[in-house]
Amino acid sequence: MTTPGRSAPETPERAFFGRRKGKRLREGQEQRLAELLPRLRVVLPEPGGRLDPAALFAEPKSAHWLEIGFGGGEHLAHQARTHPEIGFIGAEPFVNGVVKLLRAVDEGGLANIRVRDEDVTALLAALPDASLSRVYLLYPDPWPKRRQRKRRFVSDESLAEIARVLKPGGLFRFASDIDDYAGWTLVRAARCPGLAWTARSAADWREPYPDWPGTRYEAKAIAAGRRPTYLEFVRT
């Protein structure tokens, strides 16, 4: 039964909205998609099974981080280069974004990235409790029109899942240049008993994270006069 005033949980089939492919891929991109992606792709277990993040990597990792909707992969590739000891899972259903990340993996020799090229909802459901140390959601589609807001990734249900898969003390980082979406996220995070906002002063949400490389989308937002907001929550 659905709680009054709260939308029904999204199924994996309903959760993704938007195009899966944009402009035509070049030959080199098609080749990486055919040859490299199958080696990096995260294959989910049968329904009811659990996915062990450690089993995705040939070498043991000290922790495992997830980026939801990695776009062109700039942030994910930067973090993977900076932290070779961490195992990274990137989820992005948009093919053109996936091929950009594959190029960074190929040219940078990044062995600590795995890719889920479908909607992330089923991936989250398959992860065990307390299996991740960090989750990123950076500049998600804001779906600004009121009738579209039910399509936003952040919901009571998705935050509960993120809290579930985070280890105690693990971090959830959310960035957006849309004030309404930042406020939307704060309201829902406040309702989530497993997450606590870490901010102590305005600088904590106005300044980028200490290890933040920036993204092309962020640069465009700033050039257009929109101020990004950087939220961080800890798993209590």
JSON list of C-alpha atoms in Angstrom, two decimals:
[
{"chain": "A", "resi": 1, "resn": "MET", "atom": "CA", "xyz": [0.00, 0.00, 0.00]},
{"chain": "A", "resi": 2, "resn": "THR", "atom": "CA", "xyz": [1.23, 3.50, -0.85]},
{"chain": "A", "resi": 3, "resn": "THR", "atom": "CA", "xyz": [1.58, 5.97, 2.01]},
{"chain": "A", "resi": 4, "resn": "PRO", "atom": "CA", "xyz": [-0.84, 8.92, 1.53]},
{"chain": "A", "resi": 5, "resn": "GLY", "atom": "CA", "xyz": [0.92, 11.93, 0.04]},
{"chain": "A", "resi": 6, "resn": "ARG", "atom": "CA", "xyz": [3.85, 9.85, -1.17]},
{"chain": "A", "resi": 7, "resn": "SER", "atom": "CA", "xyz": [4.26, 8.60, -4.73]},
{"chain": "A", "resi": 8, "resn": "ALA", "atom": "CA", "xyz": [4.56, 4.89, -5.46]},
{"chain": "A", "resi": 9, "resn": "PRO", "atom": "CA", "xyz": [8.13, 3.57, -5.78]},
{"chain": "A", "resi": 10, "resn": "GLU", "atom": "CA", "xyz": [9.41, 3.68, -9.33]},
{"chain": "A", "resi": 11, "resn": "THR", "atom": "CA", "xyz": [10.05, 0.44, -11.12]},
{"chain": "A", "resi": 12, "resn": "PRO", "atom": "CA", "xyz": [13.22, 0.09, -13.22]},
{"chain": "A", "resi": 13, "resn": "GLU", "atom": "CA", "xyz": [11.09, 0.36, -16.36]},
{"chain": "A", "resi": 14, "resn": "ARG", "atom": "CA", "xyz": [9.56, 3.69, -15.29]},
{"chain": "A", "resi": 15, "resn": "ALA", "atom": "CA", "xyz": [12.53, 5.36, -13.68]},
{"chain": "A", "resi": 16, "resn": "PHE", "atom": "CA", "xyz": [14.46, 6.53, -16.74]},
{"chain": "A", "resi": 17, "resn": "PHE", "atom": "CA", "xyz": [13.12, 9.33, -18.94]},
{"chain": "A", "resi": 18, "resn": "GLY", "atom": "CA", "xyz": [14.86, 10.84, -21.95]},
{"chain": "A", "resi": 19, "resn": "ARG", "atom": "CA", "xyz": [16.92, 9.86, -24.97]},
{"chain": "A", "resi": 20, "resn": "ARG", "atom": "CA", "xyz": [19.36, 6.98, -24.83]},
{"chain": "A", "resi": 21, "resn": "LYS", "atom": "CA", "xyz": [21.36, 8.11, -27.86]},
{"chain": "A", "resi": 22, "resn": "GLY", "atom": "CA", "xyz": [22.13, 11.49, -29.42]},
{"chain": "A", "resi": 23, "resn": "LYS", "atom": "CA", "xyz": [24.35, 12.28, -32.38]},
{"chain": "A", "resi": 24, "resn": "ARG", "atom": "CA", "xyz": [25.80, 9.50, -34.52]},
{"chain": "A", "resi": 25, "resn": "LEU", "atom": "CA", "xyz": [28.84, 7.75, -33.10]},
{"chain": "A", "resi": 26, "resn": "ARG", "atom": "CA", "xyz": [32.21, 7.79, -34.84]},
{"chain": "A", "resi": 27, "resn": "GLU", "atom": "CA", "xyz": [33.99, 4.60, -35.85]},
{"chain": "A", "resi": 28, "resn": "GLY", "atom": "CA", "xyz": [36.35, 4.65, -32.87]},
{"chain": "A", "resi": 29, "resn": "GLN", "atom": "CA", "xyz": [33.45, 5.17, -30.49]},
{"chain": "A", "resi": 30, "resn": "GLU", "atom": "CA", "xyz": [31.53, 2.29, -32.02]},
{"chain": "A", "resi": 31, "resn": "GLN", "atom": "CA", "xyz": [34.58, 0.08, -31.63]},
{"chain": "A", "resi": 32, "resn": "ARG", "atom": "CA", "xyz": [34.99, 0.90, -27.93]},
{"chain": "A", "resi": 33, "resn": "LEU", "atom": "CA", "xyz": [31.28, 0.31, -27.43]},
{"chain": "A", "resi": 34, "resn": "ALA", "atom": "CA", "xyz": [31.57, -3.13, -29.04]},
{"chain": "A", "resi": 35, "resn": "GLU", "atom": "CA", "xyz": [34.90, -4.22, -27.55]},
{"chain": "A", "resi": 36, "resn": "LEU", "atom": "CA", "xyz": [35.59, -2.33, -24.30]},
{"chain": "A", "resi": 37, "resn": "LEU", "atom": "CA", "xyz": [32.13, -1.89, -22.81]},
{"chain": "A", "resi": 38, "resn": "PRO", "atom": "CA", "xyz": [31.39, -5.64, -22.52]},
{"chain": "A", "resi": 39, "resn": "ARG", "atom": "CA", "xyz": [34.53, -6.01, -20.37]},
{"chain": "A", "resi": 40, "resn": "LEU", "atom": "CA", "xyz": [33.43, -3.20, -18.05]},
{"chain": "A", "resi": 41, "resn": "ARG", "atom": "CA", "xyz": [29.67, -3.71, -18.02]},
{"chain": "A", "resi": 42, "resn": "VAL", "atom": "CA", "xyz": [28.01, -4.45, -14.68]},
{"chain": "A", "resi": 43, "resn": "VAL", "atom": "CA", "xyz": [25.73, -7.45, -15.15]},
{"chain": "A", "resi": 44, "resn": "LEU", "atom": "CA", "xyz": [23.06, -7.75, -12.49]},
{"chain": "A", "resi": 45, "resn": "PRO", "atom": "CA", "xyz": [22.25, -11.03, -10.74]},
{"chain": "A", "resi": 46, "resn": "GLU", "atom": "CA", "xyz": [18.96, -12.83, -11.12]},
{"chain": "A", "resi": 47, "resn": "PRO", "atom": "CA", "xyz": [16.00, -11.15, -9.37]},
{"chain": "A", "resi": 48, "resn": "GLY", "atom": "CA", "xyz": [16.41, -11.45, -5.64]},
{"chain": "A", "resi": 49, "resn": "GLY", "atom": "CA", "xyz": [20.18, -11.86, -5.87]},
{"chain": "A", "resi": 50, "resn": "ARG", "atom": "CA", "xyz": [22.78, -9.42, -4.57]},
{"chain": "A", "resi": 51, "resn": "LEU", "atom": "CA", "xyz": [25.66, -7.83, -6.47]},
{"chain": "A", "resi": 52, "resn": "ASP", "atom": "CA", "xyz": [29.01, -7.87, -4.66]},
{"chain": "A", "resi": 53, "resn": "PRO", "atom": "CA", "xyz": [30.94, -4.72, -5.72]},
{"chain": "A", "resi": 54, "resn": "ALA", "atom": "CA", "xyz": [34.26, -6.32, -4.76]},
{"chain": "A", "resi": 55, "resn": "ALA", "atom": "CA", "xyz": [33.66, -9.13, -7.27]},
{"chain": "A", "resi": 56, "resn": "LEU", "atom": "CA", "xyz": [33.59, -6.62, -10.14]},
{"chain": "A", "resi": 57, "resn": "PHE", "atom": "CA", "xyz": [37.32, -5.89, -9.86]},
{"chain": "A", "resi": 58, "resn": "ALA", "atom": "CA", "xyz": [40.33, -8.12, -10.46]},
{"chain": "A", "resi": 59, "resn": "GLU", "atom": "CA", "xyz": [42.29, -6.54, -7.60]},
{"chain": "A", "resi": 60, "resn": "PRO", "atom": "CA", "xyz": [40.96, -5.84, -4.08]},
{"chain": "A", "resi": 61, "resn": "LYS", "atom": "CA", "xyz": [39.78, -2.26, -3.49]},
{"chain": "A", "resi": 62, "resn": "SER", "atom": "CA", "xyz": [39.74, -0.36, -0.22]},
{"chain": "A", "resi": 63, "resn": "ALA", "atom": "CA", "xyz": [36.24, 1.02, -0.91]},
{"chain": "A", "resi": 64, "resn": "HIS", "atom": "CA", "xyz": [33.62, 1.27, -3.63]},
{"chain": "A", "resi": 65, "resn": "TRP", "atom": "CA", "xyz": [31.98, 4.46, -4.92]},
{"chain": "A", "resi": 66, "resn": "LEU", "atom": "CA", "xyz": [29.01, 4.95, -7.25]},
{"chain": "A", "resi": 67, "resn": "GLU", "atom": "CA", "xyz": [28.27, 7.86, -9.58]},
{"chain": "A", "resi": 68, "resn": "ILE", "atom": "CA", "xyz": [24.67, 8.06, -10.77]},
{"chain": "A", "resi": 69, "resn": "GLY", "atom": "CA", "xyz": [24.28, 9.66, -14.20]},
{"chain": "A", "resi": 70, "resn": "PHE", "atom": "CA", "xyz": [27.94, 10.41, -14.94]},
{"chain": "A", "resi": 71, "resn": "GLY", "atom": "CA", "xyz": [27.22, 12.41, -18.12]},
{"chain": "A", "resi": 72, "resn": "GLY", "atom": "CA", "xyz": [30.43, 12.68, -20.12]},
{"chain": "A", "resi": 73, "resn": "GLY", "atom": "CA", "xyz": [32.40, 10.98, -17.36]},
{"chain": "A", "resi": 74, "resn": "GLU", "atom": "CA", "xyz": [34.78, 13.87, -16.56]},
{"chain": "A", "resi": 75, "resn": "HIS", "atom": "CA", "xyz": [34.24, 13.68, -12.83]},
{"chain": "A", "resi": 76, "resn": "LEU", "atom": "CA", "xyz": [34.23, 9.89, -12.70]},
{"chain": "A", "resi": 77, "resn": "ALA", "atom": "CA", "xyz": [37.46, 9.59, -14.71]},
{"chain": "A", "resi": 78, "resn": "HIS", "atom": "CA", "xyz": [39.13, 12.24, -12.55]},
{"chain": "A", "resi": 79, "resn": "GLN", "atom": "CA", "xyz": [38.23, 10.43, -9.35]},
{"chain": "A", "resi": 80, "resn": "ALA", "atom": "CA", "xyz": [39.39, 7.09, -10.77]},
{"chain": "A", "resi": 81, "resn": "ARG", "atom": "CA", "xyz": [42.77, 8.58, -11.73]},
{"chain": "A", "resi": 82, "resn": "THR", "atom": "CA", "xyz": [43.11, 10.24, -8.33]},
{"chain": "A", "resi": 83, "resn": "HIS", "atom": "CA", "xyz": [42.06, 7.18, -6.33]},
{"chain": "A", "resi": 84, "resn": "PRO", "atom": "CA", "xyz": [43.34, 3.97, -8.00]},
{"chain": "A", "resi": 85, "resn": "GLU", "atom": "CA", "xyz": [42.72, 2.16, -4.71]},
{"chain": "A", "resi": 86, "resn": "ILE", "atom": "CA", "xyz": [38.94, 2.77, -5.01]},
{"chain": "A", "resi": 87, "resn": "GLY", "atom": "CA", "xyz": [36.59, 0.71, -7.16]},
{"chain": "A", "resi": 88, "resn": "PHE", "atom": "CA", "xyz": [34.19, 2.93, -9.14]},
{"chain": "A", "resi": 89, "resn": "ILE", "atom": "CA", "xyz": [30.80, 2.08, -10.60]},
{"chain": "A", "resi": 90, "resn": "GLY", "atom": "CA", "xyz": [29.34, 4.58, -13.04]},
{"chain": "A", "resi": 91, "resn": "ALA", "atom": "CA", "xyz": [25.69, 4.43, -14.13]},
{"chain": "A", "resi": 92, "resn": "GLU", "atom": "CA", "xyz": [24.62, 6.27, -17.29]},
{"chain": "A", "resi": 93, "resn": "PRO", "atom": "CA", "xyz": [21.96, 5.16, -19.81]},
{"chain": "A", "resi": 94, "resn": "PHE", "atom": "CA", "xyz": [22.90, 7.81, -22.43]},
{"chain": "A", "resi": 95, "resn": "VAL", "atom": "CA", "xyz": [25.13, 6.07, -25.00]},
{"chain": "A", "resi": 96, "resn": "ASN", "atom": "CA", "xyz": [27.01, 9.21, -26.05]},
{"chain": "A", "resi": 97, "resn": "GLY", "atom": "CA", "xyz": [28.05, 9.80, -22.44]},
{"chain": "A", "resi": 98, "resn": "VAL", "atom": "CA", "xyz": [29.18, 6.19, -22.07]},
{"chain": "A", "resi": 99, "resn": "VAL", "atom": "CA", "xyz": [31.47, 6.37, -25.09]},
{"chain": "A", "resi": 100, "resn": "LYS", "atom": "CA", "xyz": [33.13, 9.52, -23.72]},
{"chain": "A", "resi": 101, "resn": "LEU", "atom": "CA", "xyz": [33.92, 7.69, -20.50]},
{"chain": "A", "resi": 102, "resn": "LEU", "atom": "CA", "xyz": [35.17, 4.66, -22.43]},
{"chain": "A", "resi": 103, "resn": "ARG", "atom": "CA", "xyz": [37.67, 6.88, -24.22]},
{"chain": "A", "resi": 104, "resn": "ALA", "atom": "CA", "xyz": [38.99, 8.17, -20.88]},
{"chain": "A", "resi": 105, "resn": "VAL", "atom": "CA", "xyz": [39.24, 4.60, -19.57]},
{"chain": "A", "resi": 106, "resn": "ASP", "atom": "CA", "xyz": [41.01, 3.41, -22.71]},
{"chain": "A", "resi": 107, "resn": "GLU", "atom": "CA", "xyz": [43.47, 6.27, -23.07]},
{"chain": "A", "resi": 108, "resn": "GLY", "atom": "CA", "xyz": [44.11, 6.56, -19.33]},
{"chain": "A", "resi": 109, "resn": "GLY", "atom": "CA", "xyz": [44.41, 2.85, -18.62]},
{"chain": "A", "resi": 110, "resn": "LEU", "atom": "CA", "xyz": [41.83, 3.13, -15.85]},
{"chain": "A", "resi": 111, "resn": "ALA", "atom": "CA", "xyz": [41.32, -0.37, -14.47]},
{"chain": "A", "resi": 112, "resn": "ASN", "atom": "CA", "xyz": [39.14, 0.67, -11.53]},
{"chain": "A", "resi": 113, "resn": "ILE", "atom": "CA", "xyz": [35.94, 1.67, -13.38]},
{"chain": "A", "resi": 114, "resn": "ARG", "atom": "CA", "xyz": [32.92, -0.49, -14.13]},
{"chain": "A", "resi": 115, "resn": "VAL", "atom": "CA", "xyz": [29.87, 0.70, -16.07]},
{"chain": "A", "resi": 116, "resn": "ARG", "atom": "CA", "xyz": [26.14, 0.18, -15.75]},
{"chain": "A", "resi": 117, "resn": "ASP", "atom": "CA", "xyz": [24.76, 1.45, -19.08]},
{"chain": "A", "resi": 118, "resn": "GLU", "atom": "CA", "xyz": [21.13, 1.14, -18.04]},
{"chain": "A", "resi": 119, "resn": "ASP", "atom": "CA", "xyz": [18.97, 2.88, -15.47]},
{"chain": "A", "resi": 120, "resn": "VAL", "atom": "CA", "xyz": [20.49, 2.81, -12.00]},
{"chain": "A", "resi": 121, "resn": "THR", "atom": "CA", "xyz": [17.33, 1.82, -10.11]},
{"chain": "A", "resi": 122, "resn": "ALA", "atom": "CA", "xyz": [17.81, -1.93, -10.60]},
{"chain": "A", "resi": 123, "resn": "LEU", "atom": "CA", "xyz": [21.50, -1.60, -9.73]},
{"chain": "A", "resi": 124, "resn": "LEU", "atom": "CA", "xyz": [20.71, 0.07, -6.40]},
{"chain": "A", "resi": 125, "resn": "ALA", "atom": "CA", "xyz": [18.15, -2.62, -5.62]},
{"chain": "A", "resi": 126, "resn": "ALA", "atom": "CA", "xyz": [20.75, -5.34, -6.26]},
{"chain": "A", "resi": 127, "resn": "LEU", "atom": "CA", "xyz": [23.47, -3.85, -4.04]},
{"chain": "A", "resi": 128, "resn": "PRO", "atom": "CA", "xyz": [23.81, -5.23, -0.50]},
{"chain": "A", "resi": 129, "resn": "ASP", "atom": "CA", "xyz": [23.23, -3.07, 2.56]},
{"chain": "A", "resi": 130, "resn": "ALA", "atom": "CA", "xyz": [26.23, -0.93, 3.56]},
{"chain": "A", "resi": 131, "resn": "SER", "atom": "CA", "xyz": [28.25, -1.89, 0.47]},
{"chain": "A", "resi": 132, "resn": "LEU", "atom": "CA", "xyz": [29.33, 1.58, -0.75]},
{"chain": "A", "resi": 133, "resn": "SER", "atom": "CA", "xyz": [31.38, 4.34, 0.85]},
{"chain": "A", "resi": 134, "resn": "ARG", "atom": "CA", "xyz": [30.26, 7.16, -1.43]},
{"chain": "A", "resi": 135, "resn": "VAL", "atom": "CA", "xyz": [27.47, 7.97, -3.89]},
{"chain": "A", "resi": 136, "resn": "TYR", "atom": "CA", "xyz": [27.47, 10.93, -6.29]},
{"chain": "A", "resi": 137, "resn": "LEU", "atom": "CA", "xyz": [24.50, 12.52, -8.11]},
{"chain": "A", "resi": 138, "resn": "LEU", "atom": "CA", "xyz": [25.87, 15.51, -10.01]},
{"chain": "A", "resi": 139, "resn": "TYR", "atom": "CA", "xyz": [23.75, 17.88, -12.07]},
{"chain": "A", "resi": 140, "resn": "PRO", "atom": "CA", "xyz": [20.83, 15.49, -12.68]},
{"chain": "A", "resi": 141, "resn": "ASP", "atom": "CA", "xyz": [18.09, 16.48, -15.09]},
{"chain": "A", "resi": 142, "resn": "PRO", "atom": "CA", "xyz": [15.97, 18.97, -13.08]},
{"chain": "A", "resi": 143, "resn": "TRP", "atom": "CA", "xyz": [12.71, 18.37, -14.97]},
{"chain": "A", "resi": 144, "resn": "PRO", "atom": "CA", "xyz": [11.75, 21.97, -14.13]},
{"chain": "A", "resi": 145, "resn": "LYS", "atom": "CA", "xyz": [8.08, 21.96, -15.15]},
{"chain": "A", "resi": 146, "resn": "ARG", "atom": "CA", "xyz": [5.74, 21.16, -12.29]},
{"chain": "A", "resi": 147, "resn": "ARG", "atom": "CA", "xyz": [4.06, 18.28, -14.13]},
{"chain": "A", "resi": 148, "resn": "GLN", "atom": "CA", "xyz": [7.48, 16.73, -14.79]},
{"chain": "A", "resi": 149, "resn": "ARG", "atom": "CA", "xyz": [8.86, 16.83, -11.27]},
{"chain": "A", "resi": 150, "resn": "LYS", "atom": "CA", "xyz": [7.75, 13.29, -10.50]},
{"chain": "A", "resi": 151, "resn": "ARG", "atom": "CA", "xyz": [10.44, 12.28, -13.00]},
{"chain": "A", "resi": 152, "resn": "ARG", "atom": "CA", "xyz": [13.25, 13.69, -10.87]},
{"chain": "A", "resi": 153, "resn": "PHE", "atom": "CA", "xyz": [15.64, 11.04, -9.65]},
{"chain": "A", "resi": 154, "resn": "VAL", "atom": "CA", "xyz": [15.62, 12.32, -6.08]},
{"chain": "A", "resi": 155, "resn": "SER", "atom": "CA", "xyz": [12.61, 10.97, -4.22]},
{"chain": "A", "resi": 156, "resn": "ASP", "atom": "CA", "xyz": [11.87, 9.55, -0.79]},
{"chain": "A", "resi": 157, "resn": "GLU", "atom": "CA", "xyz": [12.32, 6.07, -2.25]},
{"chain": "A", "resi": 158, "resn": "SER", "atom": "CA", "xyz": [15.63, 6.73, -4.05]},
{"chain": "A", "resi": 159, "resn": "LEU", "atom": "CA", "xyz": [17.17, 8.44, -1.01]},
{"chain": "A", "resi": 160, "resn": "ALA", "atom": "CA", "xyz": [16.11, 5.52, 1.18]},
{"chain": "A", "resi": 161, "resn": "GLU", "atom": "CA", "xyz": [17.90, 3.18, -1.23]},
{"chain": "A", "resi": 162, "resn": "ILE", "atom": "CA", "xyz": [21.03, 5.36, -1.26]},
{"chain": "A", "resi": 163, "resn": "ALA", "atom": "CA", "xyz": [21.05, 5.41, 2.53]},
{"chain": "A", "resi": 164, "resn": "ARG", "atom": "CA", "xyz": [20.62, 1.65, 2.60]},
{"chain": "A", "resi": 165, "resn": "VAL", "atom": "CA", "xyz": [23.63, 0.91, 0.38]},
{"chain": "A", "resi": 166, "resn": "LEU", "atom": "CA", "xyz": [25.91, 3.42, 2.12]},
{"chain": "A", "resi": 167, "resn": "LYS", "atom": "CA", "xyz": [28.13, 2.29, 4.97]},
{"chain": "A", "resi": 168, "resn": "PRO", "atom": "CA", "xyz": [27.81, 4.20, 8.26]},
{"chain": "A", "resi": 169, "resn": "GLY", "atom": "CA", "xyz": [29.82, 7.37, 7.75]},
{"chain": "A", "resi": 170, "resn": "GLY", "atom": "CA", "xyz": [29.53, 7.05, 3.97]},
{"chain": "A", "resi": 171, "resn": "LEU", "atom": "CA", "xyz": [28.78, 10.16, 1.91]},
{"chain": "A", "resi": 172, "resn": "PHE", "atom": "CA", "xyz": [26.09, 11.11, -0.58]},
{"chain": "A", "resi": 173, "resn": "ARG", "atom": "CA", "xyz": [27.03, 14.15, -2.67]},
{"chain": "A", "resi": 174, "resn": "PHE", "atom": "CA", "xyz": [24.50, 16.05, -4.77]},
{"chain": "A", "resi": 175, "resn": "ALA", "atom": "CA", "xyz": [25.26, 19.06, -6.99]},
{"chain": "A", "resi": 176, "resn": "SER", "atom": "CA", "xyz": [22.86, 21.18, -9.05]},
{"chain": "A", "resi": 177, "resn": "ASP", "atom": "CA", "xyz": [22.66, 24.63, -10.58]},
{"chain": "A", "resi": 178, "resn": "ILE", "atom": "CA", "xyz": [18.88, 24.67, -10.14]},
{"chain": "A", "resi": 179, "resn": "ASP", "atom": "CA", "xyz": [17.89, 26.17, -6.77]},
{"chain": "A", "resi": 180, "resn": "ASP", "atom": "CA", "xyz": [14.50, 24.48, -6.81]},
{"chain": "A", "resi": 181, "resn": "TYR", "atom": "CA", "xyz": [16.09, 21.04, -7.18]},
{"chain": "A", "resi": 182, "resn": "ALA", "atom": "CA", "xyz": [18.56, 21.73, -4.37]},
{"chain": "A", "resi": 183, "resn": "GLY", "atom": "CA", "xyz": [15.65, 22.68, -2.10]},
{"chain": "A", "resi": 184, "resn": "TRP", "atom": "CA", "xyz": [13.67, 19.65, -3.29]},
{"chain": "A", "resi": 185, "resn": "THR", "atom": "CA", "xyz": [16.60, 17.41, -2.32]},
{"chain": "A", "resi": 186, "resn": "LEU", "atom": "CA", "xyz": [17.07, 19.02, 1.09]},
{"chain": "A", "resi": 187, "resn": "VAL", "atom": "CA", "xyz": [13.41, 18.51, 1.96]},
{"chain": "A", "resi": 188, "resn": "ARG", "atom": "CA", "xyz": [13.50, 14.83, 1.04]},
{"chain": "A", "resi": 189, "resn": "ALA", "atom": "CA", "xyz": [16.86, 14.22, 2.69]},
{"chain": "A", "resi": 190, "resn": "ALA", "atom": "CA", "xyz": [15.47, 15.73, 5.90]},
{"chain": "A", "resi": 191, "resn": "ARG", "atom": "CA", "xyz": [12.72, 13.09, 5.79]},
{"chain": "A", "resi": 192, "resn": "CYS", "atom": "CA", "xyz": [15.26, 10.29, 5.34]},
{"chain": "A", "resi": 193, "resn": "PRO", "atom": "CA", "xyz": [16.27, 8.94, 8.77]},
{"chain": "A", "resi": 194, "resn": "GLY", "atom": "CA", "xyz": [19.53, 7.48, 7.44]},
{"chain": "A", "resi": 195, "resn": "LEU", "atom": "CA", "xyz": [20.98, 10.73, 6.03]},
{"chain": "A", "resi": 196, "resn": "ALA", "atom": "CA", "xyz": [22.20, 13.89, 7.76]},
{"chain": "A", "resi": 197, "resn": "TRP", "atom": "CA", "xyz": [23.26, 17.11, 6.03]},
{"chain": "A", "resi": 198, "resn": "THR", "atom": "CA", "xyz": [26.89, 17.89, 6.87]},
{"chain": "A", "resi": 199, "resn": "ALA", "atom": "CA", "xyz": [26.79, 21.68, 6.26]},
{"chain": "A", "resi": 200, "resn": "ARG", "atom": "CA", "xyz": [27.88, 23.94, 9.11]},
{"chain": "A", "resi": 201, "resn": "SER", "atom": "CA", "xyz": [28.10, 27.25, 7.19]},
{"chain": "A", "resi": 202, "resn": "ALA", "atom": "CA", "xyz": [26.98, 28.69, 3.85]},
{"chain": "A", "resi": 203, "resn": "ALA", "atom": "CA", "xyz": [30.40, 28.00, 2.35]},
{"chain": "A", "resi": 204, "resn": "ASP", "atom": "CA", "xyz": [29.72, 24.27, 2.75]},
{"chain": "A", "resi": 205, "resn": "TRP", "atom": "CA", "xyz": [27.06, 24.35, 0.04]},
{"chain": "A", "resi": 206, "resn": "ARG", "atom": "CA", "xyz": [28.34, 27.27, -2.01]},
{"chain": "A", "resi": 207, "resn": "GLU", "atom": "CA", "xyz": [31.90, 26.04, -2.47]},
{"chain": "A", "resi": 208, "resn": "PRO", "atom": "CA", "xyz": [32.79, 22.89, -4.47]},
{"chain": "A", "resi": 209, "resn": "TYR", "atom": "CA", "xyz": [33.91, 19.75, -2.72]},
{"chain": "A", "resi": 210, "resn": "PRO", "atom": "CA", "xyz": [37.65, 19.66, -1.86]},
{"chain": "A", "resi": 211, "resn": "ASP", "atom": "CA", "xyz": [38.43, 17.12, -4.61]},
{"chain": "A", "resi": 212, "resn": "TRP", "atom": "CA", "xyz": [36.11, 18.67, -7.21]},
{"chain": "A", "resi": 213, "resn": "PRO", "atom": "CA", "xyz": [37.55, 18.85, -10.79]},
{"chain": "A", "resi": 214, "resn": "GLY", "atom": "CA", "xyz": [34.64, 20.80, -12.29]},
{"chain": "A", "resi": 215, "resn": "THR", "atom": "CA", "xyz": [32.66, 19.75, -15.35]},
{"chain": "A", "resi": 216, "resn": "ARG", "atom": "CA", "xyz": [31.82, 21.29, -18.69]},
{"chain": "A", "resi": 217, "resn": "TYR", "atom": "CA", "xyz": [28.16, 21.48, -17.73]},
{"chain": "A", "resi": 218, "resn": "GLU", "atom": "CA", "xyz": [29.05, 23.34, -14.55]},
{"chain": "A", "resi": 219, "resn": "ALA", "atom": "CA", "xyz": [31.17, 25.83, -16.51]},
{"chain": "A", "resi": 220, "resn": "LYS", "atom": "CA", "xyz": [28.23, 26.54, -18.82]},
{"chain": "A", "resi": 221, "resn": "ALA", "atom": "CA", "xyz": [25.90, 27.02, -15.85]},
{"chain": "A", "resi": 222, "resn": "ILE", "atom": "CA", "xyz": [28.24, 29.51, -14.21]},
{"chain": "A", "resi": 223, "resn": "ALA", "atom": "CA", "xyz": [28.72, 31.37, -17.50]},
{"chain": "A", "resi": 224, "resn": "ALA", "atom": "CA", "xyz": [24.92, 31.63, -17.75]},
{"chain": "A", "resi": 225, "resn": "GLY", "atom": "CA", "xyz": [24.78, 33.19, -14.28]},
{"chain": "A", "resi": 226, "resn": "ARG", "atom": "CA", "xyz": [23.52, 30.17, -12.34]},
{"chain": "A", "resi": 227, "resn": "ARG", "atom": "CA", "xyz": [25.24, 29.46, -9.03]},
{"chain": "A", "resi": 228, "resn": "PRO", "atom": "CA", "xyz": [25.76, 25.75, -8.31]},
{"chain": "A", "resi": 229, "resn": "THR", "atom": "CA", "xyz": [24.85, 24.23, -4.97]},
{"chain": "A", "resi": 230, "resn": "TYR", "atom": "CA", "xyz": [26.96, 21.43, -3.49]},
{"chain": "A", "resi": 231, "resn": "LEU", "atom": "CA", "xyz": [25.17, 19.31, -0.90]},
{"chain": "A", "resi": 232, "resn": "GLU", "atom": "CA", "xyz": [26.73, 16.55, 1.16]},
{"chain": "A", "resi": 233, "resn": "PHE", "atom": "CA", "xyz": [24.98, 14.06, 3.43]},
{"chain": "A", "resi": 234, "resn": "VAL", "atom": "CA", "xyz": [26.47, 11.46, 5.73]},
{"chain": "A", "resi": 235, "resn": "ARG", "atom": "CA", "xyz": [25.02, 8.03, 6.45]},
{"chain": "A", "resi": 236, "resn": "THR", "atom": "CA", "xyz": [24.14, 8.08, 10.13]}
]
